[in-house]
PDB file of C-alpha atoms in Angstrom:
ATOM      1  CA  MET Y  20     -73.832  63.195 132.152  1.00  0.00           C
ATOM      2  CA  THR Y  21     -77.277  63.032 130.568  1.00  0.00           C
ATOM      3  CA  ALA Y  22     -78.901  60.091 128.847  1.00  0.00           C
ATOM      4  CA  ASP Y  23     -78.596  61.916 125.523  1.00  0.00           C
ATOM      5  CA  SER Y  24     -74.837  62.372 125.897  1.00  0.00           C
ATOM      6  CA  THR Y  25     -74.446  58.713 126.910  1.00  0.00           C
ATOM      7  CA  GLN Y  26     -76.398  57.716 123.828  1.00  0.00           C
ATOM      8  CA  MET Y  27     -74.160  59.908 121.680  1.00  0.00           C
ATOM      9  CA  GLN Y  28     -70.970  58.379 123.095  1.00  0.00           C
ATOM     10  CA  ARG Y  29     -72.123  54.813 122.469  1.00  0.00           C
ATOM     11  CA  PRO Y  30     -70.192  53.388 119.494  1.00  0.00           C
ATOM     12  CA  VAL Y  31     -72.297  52.896 116.383  1.00  0.00           C
ATOM     13  CA  MET Y  32     -71.489  49.992 114.099  1.00  0.00           C
ATOM     14  CA  ASN Y  33     -70.995  51.153 110.523  1.00  0.00           C
ATOM     15  CA  PRO Y  34     -72.608  49.319 107.553  1.00  0.00           C
ATOM     16  CA  HIS Y  35     -69.298  47.671 106.605  1.00  0.00           C
ATOM     17  CA  GLU Y  36     -68.906  46.119 110.059  1.00  0.00           C
ATOM     18  CA  LYS Y  37     -72.517  44.920 110.022  1.00  0.00           C
ATOM     19  CA  ARG Y  38     -72.007  43.370 106.595  1.00  0.00           C
ATOM     20  CA  MET Y  39     -68.811  41.640 107.708  1.00  0.00           C
ATOM     21  CA  GLN Y  40     -70.520  40.239 110.810  1.00  0.00           C
ATOM     22  CA  THR Y  41     -73.395  38.930 108.690  1.00  0.00           C
ATOM     23  CA  ILE Y  42     -70.965  37.290 106.250  1.00  0.00           C
ATOM     24  CA  GLN Y  43     -69.042  35.784 109.157  1.00  0.00           C
ATOM     25  CA  ALA Y  44     -72.217  34.346 110.713  1.00  0.00           C
ATOM     26  CA  VAL Y  45     -73.212  32.823 107.358  1.00  0.00           C
ATOM     27  CA  LEU Y  46     -69.765  31.279 106.988  1.00  0.00           C
ATOM     28  CA  TYR Y  47     -70.057  29.768 110.477  1.00  0.00           C
ATOM     29  CA  VAL Y  48     -73.391  28.152 109.619  1.00  0.00           C
ATOM     30  CA  ILE Y  49     -72.035  26.834 106.306  1.00  0.00           C
ATOM     31  CA  ALA Y  50     -68.955  25.445 108.095  1.00  0.00           C
ATOM     32  CA  ILE Y  51     -71.165  23.653 110.653  1.00  0.00           C
ATOM     33  CA  ILE Y  52     -73.325  22.087 107.927  1.00  0.00           C
ATOM     34  CA  LEU Y  53     -70.347  21.030 105.810  1.00  0.00           C
ATOM     35  CA  GLY Y  54     -68.565  19.628 108.856  1.00  0.00           C
ATOM     36  CA  LEU Y  55     -71.571  17.513 109.850  1.00  0.00           C
ATOM     37  CA  ILE Y  56     -72.015  16.242 106.291  1.00  0.00           C
ATOM     38  CA  ASN Y  57     -68.318  15.438 106.061  1.00  0.00           C
ATOM     39  CA  GLY Y  58     -68.278  13.630 109.407  1.00  0.00           C
ATOM     40  CA  PHE Y  59     -71.309  11.488 108.579  1.00  0.00           C
ATOM     41  CA  TYR Y  60     -70.871  10.871 104.849  1.00  0.00           C
ATOM     42  CA  GLY Y  61     -67.419  12.093 103.834  1.00  0.00           C
ATOM     43  CA  SER Y  62     -64.637   9.963 102.393  1.00  0.00           C
ATOM     44  CA  GLU Y  63     -61.695   8.858 104.495  1.00  0.00           C
ATOM     45  CA  PHE Y  64     -59.499  11.574 102.969  1.00  0.00           C
ATOM     46  CA  TRP Y  65     -61.906  14.415 103.809  1.00  0.00           C
ATOM     47  CA  ILE Y  66     -62.528  13.103 107.314  1.00  0.00           C
ATOM     48  CA  GLN Y  67     -58.775  12.969 107.933  1.00  0.00           C
ATOM     49  CA  THR Y  68     -58.522  16.505 106.540  1.00  0.00           C
ATOM     50  CA  GLY Y  69     -61.176  17.669 109.001  1.00  0.00           C
ATOM     51  CA  GLU Y  70     -59.360  15.968 111.887  1.00  0.00           C
ATOM     52  CA  PHE Y  71     -56.093  17.584 110.783  1.00  0.00           C
ATOM     53  CA  ILE Y  72     -57.707  21.046 110.699  1.00  0.00           C
ATOM     54  CA  SER Y  73     -59.299  20.455 114.116  1.00  0.00           C
ATOM     55  CA  THR Y  74     -55.941  19.471 115.633  1.00  0.00           C
ATOM     56  CA  ILE Y  75     -54.225  22.540 114.160  1.00  0.00           C
ATOM     57  CA  PHE Y  76     -56.846  24.900 115.567  1.00  0.00           C
ATOM     58  CA  ILE Y  77     -56.762  23.281 119.002  1.00  0.00           C
ATOM     59  CA  ARG Y  78     -52.993  23.809 119.055  1.00  0.00           C
ATOM     60  CA  LEU Y  79     -53.458  27.441 117.955  1.00  0.00           C
ATOM     61  CA  PHE Y  80     -55.983  28.040 120.739  1.00  0.00           C
ATOM     62  CA  ARG Y  81     -53.648  26.506 123.305  1.00  0.00           C
ATOM     63  CA  PHE Y  82     -50.809  28.631 121.971  1.00  0.00           C
ATOM     64  CA  ILE Y  83     -52.696  31.924 122.229  1.00  0.00           C
ATOM     65  CA  ALA Y  84     -54.956  31.372 125.256  1.00  0.00           C
ATOM     66  CA  VAL Y  85     -52.495  31.363 128.159  1.00  0.00           C
ATOM     67  CA  PRO Y  86     -50.283  34.236 126.911  1.00  0.00           C
ATOM     68  CA  ILE Y  87     -53.257  36.485 126.166  1.00  0.00           C
ATOM     69  CA  ILE Y  88     -54.743  35.840 129.622  1.00  0.00           C
ATOM     70  CA  ALA Y  89     -51.450  36.663 131.323  1.00  0.00           C
ATOM     71  CA  VAL Y  90     -50.638  39.740 129.237  1.00  0.00           C
ATOM     72  CA  SER Y  91     -54.174  41.143 129.490  1.00  0.00           C
ATOM     73  CA  ILE Y  92     -54.158  40.854 133.285  1.00  0.00           C
ATOM     74  CA  ILE Y  93     -50.711  42.431 133.562  1.00  0.00           C
ATOM     75  CA  ALA Y  94     -51.619  45.290 131.204  1.00  0.00           C
ATOM     76  CA  THR Y  95     -54.872  45.933 133.094  1.00  0.00           C
ATOM     77  CA  LEU Y  96     -53.527  45.766 136.644  1.00  0.00           C
ATOM     78  CA  SER Y  97     -50.502  47.887 135.786  1.00  0.00           C
ATOM     79  CA  GLN Y  98     -52.905  50.772 135.050  1.00  0.00           C
ATOM     80  CA  ILE Y  99     -54.267  50.838 138.610  1.00  0.00           C
ATOM     81  CA  SER Y 100     -51.830  53.488 139.813  1.00  0.00           C
ATOM     82  CA  ARG Y 101     -52.861  55.836 136.991  1.00  0.00           C
ATOM     83  CA  SER Y 102     -56.596  55.740 137.508  1.00  0.00           C
ATOM     84  CA  THR Y 103     -58.772  55.500 140.581  1.00  0.00           C
ATOM     85  CA  GLU Y 104     -61.485  54.121 138.312  1.00  0.00           C
ATOM     86  CA  SER Y 105     -59.222  51.182 137.395  1.00  0.00           C
ATOM     87  CA  GLY Y 106     -58.617  50.468 141.066  1.00  0.00           C
ATOM     88  CA  ARG Y 107     -62.340  50.514 141.787  1.00  0.00           C
ATOM     89  CA  ILE Y 108     -63.052  48.157 138.894  1.00  0.00           C
ATOM     90  CA  PHE Y 109     -60.288  45.841 140.100  1.00  0.00           C
ATOM     91  CA  ARG Y 110     -61.714  45.702 143.628  1.00  0.00           C
ATOM     92  CA  HIS Y 111     -65.178  44.951 142.290  1.00  0.00           C
ATOM     93  CA  SER Y 112     -63.764  42.262 139.982  1.00  0.00           C
ATOM     94  CA  VAL Y 113     -61.948  40.556 142.862  1.00  0.00           C
ATOM     95  CA  PHE Y 114     -65.088  40.732 145.021  1.00  0.00           C
ATOM     96  CA  TYR Y 115     -67.332  39.199 142.368  1.00  0.00           C
ATOM     97  CA  THR Y 116     -64.727  36.563 141.504  1.00  0.00           C
ATOM     98  CA  LEU Y 117     -64.428  35.468 145.115  1.00  0.00           C
ATOM     99  CA  LEU Y 118     -68.198  35.622 145.581  1.00  0.00           C
ATOM    100  CA  THR Y 119     -68.954  33.458 142.550  1.00  0.00           C
ATOM    101  CA  THR Y 120     -66.189  31.017 143.536  1.00  0.00           C
ATOM    102  CA  ILE Y 121     -67.609  30.656 147.055  1.00  0.00           C
ATOM    103  CA  LEU Y 122     -71.128  30.193 145.666  1.00  0.00           C
ATOM    104  CA  ALA Y 123     -69.910  27.565 143.199  1.00  0.00           C
ATOM    105  CA  ALA Y 124     -68.035  25.680 145.931  1.00  0.00           C
ATOM    106  CA  SER Y 125     -71.091  25.822 148.213  1.00  0.00           C
ATOM    107  CA  LEU Y 126     -73.334  24.493 145.441  1.00  0.00           C
ATOM    108  CA  ALA Y 127     -70.856  21.685 144.738  1.00  0.00           C
ATOM    109  CA  ALA Y 128     -70.815  20.738 148.438  1.00  0.00           C
ATOM    110  CA  ILE Y 129     -74.630  20.685 148.561  1.00  0.00           C
ATOM    111  CA  LEU Y 130     -74.850  18.537 145.419  1.00  0.00           C
ATOM    112  CA  PHE Y 131     -72.237  16.184 146.861  1.00  0.00           C
ATOM    113  CA  GLU Y 132     -74.386  15.664 149.949  1.00  0.00           C
ATOM    114  CA  VAL Y 133     -77.574  15.249 147.911  1.00  0.00           C
ATOM    115  CA  PHE Y 134     -76.292  12.777 145.322  1.00  0.00           C
ATOM    116  CA  SER Y 135     -73.684  11.033 147.537  1.00  0.00           C
ATOM    117  CA  PRO Y 136     -71.283  10.149 144.691  1.00  0.00           C
ATOM    118  CA  ALA Y 137     -69.112   8.243 147.173  1.00  0.00           C
ATOM    119  CA  ASN Y 138     -71.774   5.524 147.156  1.00  0.00           C
ATOM    120  CA  VAL Y 139     -71.828   5.194 143.353  1.00  0.00           C
ATOM    121  CA  THR Y 140     -70.128   2.165 141.800  1.00  0.00           C
ATOM    122  CA  LEU Y 141     -67.303   3.359 139.570  1.00  0.00           C
ATOM    123  CA  SER Y 142     -65.846   1.746 136.478  1.00  0.00           C
ATOM    124  CA  ASP Y 143     -62.254   0.532 136.574  1.00  0.00           C
ATOM    125  CA  THR Y 144     -60.989   3.578 134.646  1.00  0.00           C
ATOM    126  CA  THR Y 145     -62.877   6.069 136.792  1.00  0.00           C
ATOM    127  CA  GLU Y 146     -61.856   4.297 139.970  1.00  0.00           C
ATOM    128  CA  ALA Y 147     -58.188   4.410 138.909  1.00  0.00           C
ATOM    129  CA  SER Y 148     -58.486   8.169 138.284  1.00  0.00           C
ATOM    130  CA  ALA Y 149     -60.189   8.685 141.634  1.00  0.00           C
ATOM    131  CA  ALA Y 150     -57.463   6.699 143.383  1.00  0.00           C
ATOM    132  CA  GLY Y 151     -54.885   9.207 142.154  1.00  0.00           C
ATOM    133  CA  ILE Y 152     -56.850  12.070 143.726  1.00  0.00           C
ATOM    134  CA  LYS Y 153     -57.732  10.282 146.952  1.00  0.00           C
ATOM    135  CA  GLY Y 154     -55.605  11.262 149.908  1.00  0.00           C
ATOM    136  CA  LYS Y 155     -54.816  14.787 148.649  1.00  0.00           C
ATOM    137  CA  SER Y 156     -55.930  17.676 150.816  1.00  0.00           C
ATOM    138  CA  TYR Y 157     -56.958  21.214 149.922  1.00  0.00           C
ATOM    139  CA  PHE Y 158     -53.551  22.373 151.139  1.00  0.00           C
ATOM    140  CA  ASP Y 159     -51.884  20.097 148.556  1.00  0.00           C
ATOM    141  CA  TYR Y 160     -54.059  21.660 145.866  1.00  0.00           C
ATOM    142  CA  ILE Y 161     -53.207  25.208 146.968  1.00  0.00           C
ATOM    143  CA  THR Y 162     -49.522  24.289 147.081  1.00  0.00           C
ATOM    144  CA  SER Y 163     -49.694  23.047 143.492  1.00  0.00           C
ATOM    145  CA  VAL Y 164     -51.136  26.402 142.386  1.00  0.00           C
ATOM    146  CA  VAL Y 165     -48.215  28.408 143.821  1.00  0.00           C
ATOM    147  CA  PRO Y 166     -45.511  28.232 141.114  1.00  0.00           C
ATOM    148  CA  ASP Y 167     -41.901  27.379 141.887  1.00  0.00           C
ATOM    149  CA  ASN Y 168     -40.827  28.180 138.331  1.00  0.00           C
ATOM    150  CA  ALA Y 169     -41.698  31.174 136.153  1.00  0.00           C
ATOM    151  CA  ILE Y 170     -41.836  29.157 132.939  1.00  0.00           C
ATOM    152  CA  ALA Y 171     -43.404  25.846 134.028  1.00  0.00           C
ATOM    153  CA  PRO Y 172     -47.000  27.159 134.465  1.00  0.00           C
ATOM    154  CA  PHE Y 173     -46.979  28.460 130.882  1.00  0.00           C
ATOM    155  CA  LEU Y 174     -45.571  25.198 129.516  1.00  0.00           C
ATOM    156  CA  SER Y 175     -48.101  23.062 131.400  1.00  0.00           C
ATOM    157  CA  ALA Y 176     -50.987  25.541 130.789  1.00  0.00           C
ATOM    158  CA  ASN Y 177     -51.655  25.773 134.527  1.00  0.00           C
ATOM    159  CA  VAL Y 178     -54.096  28.674 134.285  1.00  0.00           C
ATOM    160  CA  LEU Y 179     -54.371  29.323 138.030  1.00  0.00           C
ATOM    161  CA  SER Y 180     -50.615  29.611 138.414  1.00  0.00           C
ATOM    162  CA  VAL Y 181     -50.452  31.856 135.341  1.00  0.00           C
ATOM    163  CA  LEU Y 182     -53.164  34.070 136.841  1.00  0.00           C
ATOM    164  CA  LEU Y 183     -51.214  34.299 140.087  1.00  0.00           C
ATOM    165  CA  ILE Y 184     -47.994  35.272 138.290  1.00  0.00           C
ATOM    166  CA  ALA Y 185     -49.779  37.787 136.034  1.00  0.00           C
ATOM    167  CA  ALA Y 186     -51.609  39.428 138.953  1.00  0.00           C
ATOM    168  CA  ALA Y 187     -48.390  39.723 140.966  1.00  0.00           C
ATOM    169  CA  VAL Y 188     -46.454  41.231 138.041  1.00  0.00           C
ATOM    170  CA  GLY Y 189     -49.272  43.648 137.144  1.00  0.00           C
ATOM    171  CA  ILE Y 190     -49.641  44.929 140.708  1.00  0.00           C
ATOM    172  CA  ALA Y 191     -45.853  45.184 141.076  1.00  0.00           C
ATOM    173  CA  ILE Y 192     -45.673  47.388 137.965  1.00  0.00           C
ATOM    174  CA  ALA Y 193     -48.514  49.532 139.329  1.00  0.00           C
ATOM    175  CA  LYS Y 194     -46.594  50.000 142.605  1.00  0.00           C
ATOM    176  CA  LEU Y 195     -43.441  51.257 140.920  1.00  0.00           C
ATOM    177  CA  PRO Y 196     -42.727  54.997 141.321  1.00  0.00           C
ATOM    178  CA  HIS Y 197     -45.479  56.816 139.474  1.00  0.00           C
ATOM    179  CA  ASP Y 198     -44.594  57.663 135.869  1.00  0.00           C
ATOM    180  CA  SER Y 199     -41.017  56.486 136.345  1.00  0.00           C
ATOM    181  CA  ARG Y 200     -39.019  55.309 133.345  1.00  0.00           C
ATOM    182  CA  GLU Y 201     -39.230  51.673 134.466  1.00  0.00           C
ATOM    183  CA  GLN Y 202     -43.004  51.825 134.857  1.00  0.00           C
ATOM    184  CA  ARG Y 203     -43.517  53.533 131.495  1.00  0.00           C
ATOM    185  CA  VAL Y 204     -41.268  51.040 129.688  1.00  0.00           C
ATOM    186  CA  LEU Y 205     -42.934  47.986 131.234  1.00  0.00           C
ATOM    187  CA  MET Y 206     -46.446  49.322 130.650  1.00  0.00           C
ATOM    188  CA  ALA Y 207     -45.621  50.148 127.034  1.00  0.00           C
ATOM    189  CA  PHE Y 208     -44.095  46.690 126.544  1.00  0.00           C
ATOM    190  CA  PHE Y 209     -47.093  44.760 127.873  1.00  0.00           C
ATOM    191  CA  SER Y 210     -49.588  47.053 126.122  1.00  0.00           C
ATOM    192  CA  GLY Y 211     -47.745  46.506 122.843  1.00  0.00           C
ATOM    193  CA  LEU Y 212     -47.565  42.763 123.441  1.00  0.00           C
ATOM    194  CA  GLN Y 213     -51.294  42.732 124.161  1.00  0.00           C
ATOM    195  CA  ALA Y 214     -51.951  44.524 120.855  1.00  0.00           C
ATOM    196  CA  VAL Y 215     -49.827  41.943 119.017  1.00  0.00           C
ATOM    197  CA  LEU Y 216     -51.722  39.046 120.629  1.00  0.00           C
ATOM    198  CA  PHE Y 217     -55.067  40.649 119.791  1.00  0.00           C
ATOM    199  CA  THR Y 218     -53.896  40.939 116.177  1.00  0.00           C
ATOM    200  CA  LEU Y 219     -53.074  37.222 116.165  1.00  0.00           C
ATOM    201  CA  VAL Y 220     -56.521  36.482 117.608  1.00  0.00           C
ATOM    202  CA  GLY Y 221     -58.054  38.562 114.808  1.00  0.00           C
ATOM    203  CA  TRP Y 222     -56.231  36.440 112.230  1.00  0.00           C
ATOM    204  CA  ILE Y 223     -57.456  33.237 113.883  1.00  0.00           C
ATOM    205  CA  ILE Y 224     -61.036  34.547 113.901  1.00  0.00           C
ATOM    206  CA  MET Y 225     -60.770  35.322 110.176  1.00  0.00           C
ATOM    207  CA  ILE Y 226     -60.051  31.658 109.390  1.00  0.00           C
ATOM    208  CA  LEU Y 227     -62.247  30.271 112.177  1.00  0.00           C
ATOM    209  CA  PRO Y 228     -64.820  28.790 109.727  1.00  0.00           C
ATOM    210  CA  LEU Y 229     -62.135  26.278 108.738  1.00  0.00           C
ATOM    211  CA  GLY Y 230     -61.712  25.327 112.394  1.00  0.00           C
ATOM    212  CA  ILE Y 231     -65.483  24.983 112.867  1.00  0.00           C
ATOM    213  CA  PHE Y 232     -65.569  22.684 109.839  1.00  0.00           C
ATOM    214  CA  GLY Y 233     -62.869  20.534 111.451  1.00  0.00           C
ATOM    215  CA  PHE Y 234     -64.516  20.501 114.899  1.00  0.00           C
ATOM    216  CA  PHE Y 235     -67.912  19.432 113.557  1.00  0.00           C
ATOM    217  CA  THR Y 236     -66.302  16.845 111.302  1.00  0.00           C
ATOM    218  CA  VAL Y 237     -64.724  15.218 114.365  1.00  0.00           C
ATOM    219  CA  LEU Y 238     -67.949  15.542 116.362  1.00  0.00           C
ATOM    220  CA  ALA Y 239     -70.064  13.961 113.604  1.00  0.00           C
ATOM    221  CA  LYS Y 240     -67.546  11.158 113.150  1.00  0.00           C
ATOM    222  CA  GLU Y 241     -67.594  10.357 116.873  1.00  0.00           C
ATOM    223  CA  ILE Y 242     -71.401  10.435 116.985  1.00  0.00           C
ATOM    224  CA  ASN Y 243     -71.532   8.231 113.889  1.00  0.00           C
ATOM    225  CA  ALA Y 244     -69.183   5.765 115.599  1.00  0.00           C
ATOM    226  CA  GLY Y 245     -71.192   5.878 118.825  1.00  0.00           C
ATOM    227  CA  VAL Y 246     -68.302   7.304 120.856  1.00  0.00           C
ATOM    228  CA  ALA Y 247     -69.848  10.625 121.901  1.00  0.00           C
ATOM    229  CA  VAL Y 248     -73.269   9.081 122.553  1.00  0.00           C
ATOM    230  CA  GLY Y 249     -71.747   6.316 124.648  1.00  0.00           C
TER     231      GLY Y 249
END
C-alpha cells in the first residue's frame, strides 16, 4: 500500500464535525470559568447546585465505566478467532501491558529505597490506614483479585477482577467452534451492548459542560476553604 493510498484512506473531518468540536471546546472553557467563579463567589444555593451536579456526574461515570471496560474487552477478544490481525494486536497489547507494569513496579521499588518512606513519621490517620495494609503479602493481593462471585466485582468496582472476568469470557467466546450459532449470537450480543454503552457515553459527553461546571465549583470551594491546599 502506497503513502498516497494511506493518505486517501485516512478519515477526513467534515466542517460540521470541526464546528461541533470548536463549540464543545468553547463550552468547556466557559464551564470551567463559571465553575471557578461560582465556587469562589457564588451564593450558597448555587454552590450546592454545583455540588449536586458534580455528585450526579460522578455517579454516572461510575455507572458507565466498569460495564464499558468489560464489554469492550469481551467484544474485542471475541474477534480473535476471526482475524489473525486481532490476535497479533492482542499479543502486542499483553506484552506492552506487562512491560509497562513491570517497569512501573521497578520504579516504585527504586523510589521506595531512595526515599525510605518506612522512616517517615506518619499522622494518626495515615498510620491507621497503613496498619490495615501491614501484614498482607503479595499472594493475599493476588487472591483478592481472583473473583469468587460473578457479580461482586461489578458491584464493588474492582477493576482488576472485572478485567480478569472480561478477558476470560472474551477468549472463551473466541475459542468456541468457528462461526457456530453460539459464537455468532454471543458476539452479536456484546457488540450490540457495546454500541448501546457508546451511545450512553455520547449522551454524557453532550452534557459534560454541566459536569465540568460542578467539578470546578467543588474544586474552587475546597481551595477557598483551604482544604485542597492543605
